[in-house]
């Protein structure tokens, strides 16, 4: 199984966004996590197509685009055209989730589905075979800097068991409160892709990323 660090630019310095992304990439981060928030599905607004297009010029790393927006199916083609390599949809935000998944695949992009902390795994029952990744939110979405919700450990374990029982080579991504201190434990629970925001971008980005990667690989 491949283990991947995906630093979240939500915690980067937006006045120096391209520079911060390059620092994270040059330090060894395999993916770049891009949180798109609309102020409706979550109580915050972040960024859109022009910013993603601009960042695409700065690095060839995988753009892991996390859509925290209402009815994401309306904008799939635009996000793919902007440079997304993987698009994650929230199960709670798409009225017709299966249709939105098929839209992403038809646009030539990998697709993930995200679950908020209170959303049960049964929401994945009929679409798990259709997707490349599940993103388990380990905080309530909308803001960076929150603490990891320990109760999500079992949810990650249960999802890995579900995938294994179906014979699926499923990526499990975790987003929220990931640090160098707990990334090893989260890995043991069954996750293999780790989103780190504050732990990556607050302070010395290069040193932070290398510390996270070391802890992830141990």
Coordinates of C-alpha atoms in Angstrom, one line a residue:
X1 CA 0.0 0.0 0.0
X2 CA 1.2 3.5 -0.9
X3 CA 1.3 6.1 1.8
X4 CA 0.8 9.7 0.7
X5 CA 1.0 13.1 2.4
X6 CA -1.4 15.7 1.0
X7 CA -0.8 19.1 2.6
X8 CA -3.9 21.3 2.7
X9 CA -3.4 24.8 1.3
X10 CA -6.2 26.0 3.5
X11 CA -3.5 26.7 6.1
X12 CA -1.0 28.2 3.7
X13 CA -0.2 31.9 3.4
X14 CA -2.6 33.0 0.6
X15 CA -0.4 36.1 -0.1
X16 CA 2.4 33.6 -1.0
X17 CA 0.4 30.6 -2.0
X18 CA 2.4 29.5 -5.0
X19 CA 5.6 29.8 -3.0
X20 CA 4.2 27.8 -0.1
X21 CA 2.9 25.0 -2.4
X22 CA 6.3 24.7 -4.1
X23 CA 8.0 24.5 -0.7
X24 CA 5.7 21.6 0.4
X25 CA 6.2 19.9 -2.9
X26 CA 9.9 20.3 -2.9
X27 CA 10.1 18.9 0.6
X28 CA 8.5 15.6 -0.6
X29 CA 4.8 15.9 -0.3
X30 CA 3.3 13.7 -3.0
X31 CA -0.1 15.4 -3.3
X32 CA -1.5 18.9 -2.7
X33 CA -4.9 19.1 -1.0
X34 CA -7.1 21.9 -2.3
X35 CA -10.2 22.7 -0.2
X36 CA -13.0 24.4 -2.1
X37 CA -15.7 25.9 0.2
X38 CA -18.8 27.8 -0.9
X39 CA -20.1 29.3 2.3
X40 CA -23.3 27.2 2.0
X41 CA -22.3 23.6 2.6
X42 CA -19.8 24.8 5.1
X43 CA -19.6 28.1 7.0
X44 CA -16.6 29.4 5.1
X45 CA -15.5 30.5 1.6
X46 CA -12.1 29.6 0.2
X47 CA -11.1 29.6 -3.5
X48 CA -12.2 28.6 -6.9
X49 CA -11.1 27.9 -10.5
X50 CA -8.7 30.8 -11.1
X51 CA -6.6 30.0 -8.1
X52 CA -6.4 26.3 -9.0
X53 CA -5.4 27.2 -12.6
X54 CA -2.7 29.5 -11.3
X55 CA -1.3 26.9 -8.9
X56 CA -1.3 24.3 -11.6
X57 CA 1.6 26.2 -13.2
X58 CA 3.7 25.9 -10.1
X59 CA 3.8 22.2 -9.6
X60 CA 3.1 18.8 -11.3
X61 CA 2.1 17.2 -8.0
X62 CA -1.3 15.5 -7.8
X63 CA -4.1 18.1 -7.1
X64 CA -6.4 16.5 -4.6
X65 CA -9.4 18.7 -4.9
X66 CA -11.9 18.5 -2.0
X67 CA -15.3 20.0 -2.9
X68 CA -17.1 21.2 0.2
X69 CA -19.9 22.8 -1.9
X70 CA -23.6 22.3 -2.5
X71 CA -24.4 20.2 -5.6
X72 CA -20.8 19.7 -6.9
X73 CA -22.0 18.1 -10.1
X74 CA -22.6 21.6 -11.5
X75 CA -18.9 22.3 -11.7
X76 CA -17.1 19.1 -12.4
X77 CA -15.8 19.9 -15.9
X78 CA -14.6 23.3 -14.7
X79 CA -12.5 21.8 -11.9
X80 CA -11.0 19.2 -14.2
X81 CA -10.1 21.9 -16.7
X82 CA -8.6 23.9 -13.9
X83 CA -6.1 21.1 -13.2
X84 CA -7.7 18.7 -10.7
X85 CA -6.3 15.1 -10.8
X86 CA -8.7 13.7 -8.1
X87 CA -12.0 15.2 -7.1
X88 CA -13.7 14.4 -3.8
X89 CA -17.4 14.9 -3.4
X90 CA -19.3 15.0 -0.1
X91 CA -21.9 12.3 0.3
X92 CA -24.0 14.9 2.2
X93 CA -23.9 17.6 -0.5
X94 CA -24.8 15.8 -3.7
X95 CA -28.5 15.1 -4.2
X96 CA -27.6 12.5 -6.8
X97 CA -24.3 11.2 -5.6
X98 CA -24.0 8.3 -8.1
X99 CA -24.6 10.7 -11.0
X100 CA -22.0 13.1 -9.7
X101 CA -19.5 10.3 -9.4
X102 CA -20.1 9.3 -13.0
X103 CA -19.6 12.9 -14.1
X104 CA -16.2 13.0 -12.5
X105 CA -15.2 9.7 -14.1
X106 CA -16.5 10.7 -17.5
X107 CA -14.4 13.9 -17.3
X108 CA -11.3 11.6 -17.0
X109 CA -10.6 12.3 -13.3
X110 CA -10.2 10.0 -10.3
X111 CA -13.1 10.3 -7.8
X112 CA -13.4 10.2 -4.0
X113 CA -16.3 10.5 -1.7
X114 CA -16.1 12.2 1.7
X115 CA -18.1 11.6 4.9
X116 CA -18.5 14.1 7.7
X117 CA -18.0 12.7 11.2
X118 CA -21.7 12.0 11.9
X119 CA -22.3 10.4 8.5
X120 CA -22.3 6.6 8.8
X121 CA -20.4 4.2 6.5
X122 CA -23.6 2.8 5.2
X123 CA -23.8 5.9 3.0
X124 CA -21.1 4.2 0.8
X125 CA -22.9 0.9 0.5
X126 CA -24.0 1.2 -3.1
X127 CA -21.2 3.4 -4.5
X128 CA -18.0 2.0 -2.9
X129 CA -17.2 -0.2 -5.9
X130 CA -17.4 2.9 -8.2
X131 CA -14.8 5.2 -6.5
X132 CA -11.1 5.4 -6.0
X133 CA -11.0 6.9 -2.5
X134 CA -13.0 7.6 0.6
X135 CA -12.1 10.7 2.6
X136 CA -13.0 10.4 6.3
X137 CA -13.4 13.8 7.9
X138 CA -11.9 13.7 11.4
X139 CA -13.1 17.2 12.2
X140 CA -16.3 19.0 11.2
X141 CA -15.5 20.7 7.9
X142 CA -15.1 24.4 7.3
X143 CA -12.1 25.5 9.3
X144 CA -8.5 24.6 9.8
X145 CA -6.7 24.0 13.1
X146 CA -9.3 21.8 14.7
X147 CA -8.4 18.8 16.9
X148 CA -8.7 15.2 15.6
X149 CA -12.0 13.5 16.7
X150 CA -10.8 10.2 18.3
X151 CA -14.1 8.5 17.7
X152 CA -13.2 8.4 14.0
X153 CA -10.5 5.7 14.7
X154 CA -13.1 3.0 14.6
X155 CA -14.7 4.5 11.5
X156 CA -11.4 4.2 9.6
X157 CA -10.9 0.6 10.9
X158 CA -14.4 -0.4 9.8
X159 CA -14.0 1.2 6.4
X160 CA -10.7 -0.6 5.8
X161 CA -12.4 -3.9 6.8
X162 CA -15.3 -3.2 4.5
X163 CA -12.9 -2.5 1.6
X164 CA -10.9 -5.6 2.3
X165 CA -14.0 -7.8 2.5
X166 CA -15.0 -6.6 -1.0
X167 CA -11.5 -7.1 -2.3
X168 CA -11.2 -3.4 -3.1
X169 CA -7.8 -1.6 -3.5
X170 CA -9.3 1.5 -1.9
X171 CA -7.4 4.6 -0.8
X172 CA -8.6 5.9 2.6
X173 CA -7.8 9.6 3.2
X174 CA -8.1 11.3 6.6
X175 CA -8.6 15.1 6.9
X176 CA -8.6 17.0 10.1
X177 CA -6.2 17.3 13.1
X178 CA -3.5 15.2 11.5
X179 CA -0.1 15.9 13.1
X180 CA 3.3 14.2 13.3
X181 CA 2.3 12.9 16.7
X182 CA -0.8 11.0 15.5
X183 CA -0.2 10.2 11.9
X184 CA 1.4 6.9 12.8
X185 CA -1.7 5.9 14.8
X186 CA -4.1 6.9 12.0
X187 CA -2.0 4.8 9.6
X188 CA -2.4 1.8 11.9
X189 CA -6.2 2.3 11.8
X190 CA -6.1 1.7 8.1
X191 CA -5.7 5.1 6.4
X192 CA -3.0 5.6 3.7
X193 CA -3.5 9.2 2.6
X194 CA -3.0 12.0 5.1
X195 CA -4.2 15.6 4.8
X196 CA -2.2 18.0 7.0
X197 CA -3.0 21.7 7.1
X198 CA -1.7 23.6 10.1
X199 CA 0.9 20.8 10.8
X200 CA 2.4 21.4 7.4
X201 CA 2.1 25.1 6.7
X202 CA 2.4 26.8 10.1
X203 CA 6.1 27.8 10.5
X204 CA 8.9 26.1 8.6
X205 CA 7.1 24.3 5.8
X206 CA 10.0 22.2 4.6
X207 CA 10.8 21.0 8.1
X208 CA 7.2 20.4 8.9
X209 CA 6.6 18.3 5.7
X210 CA 9.8 16.3 6.3
X211 CA 8.7 15.6 9.9
X212 CA 5.3 14.4 8.8
X213 CA 6.7 12.2 6.1
X214 CA 9.2 10.6 8.6
X215 CA 6.4 10.0 11.1
X216 CA 4.2 8.6 8.3
X217 CA 6.9 6.2 7.1
X218 CA 7.8 4.8 10.5

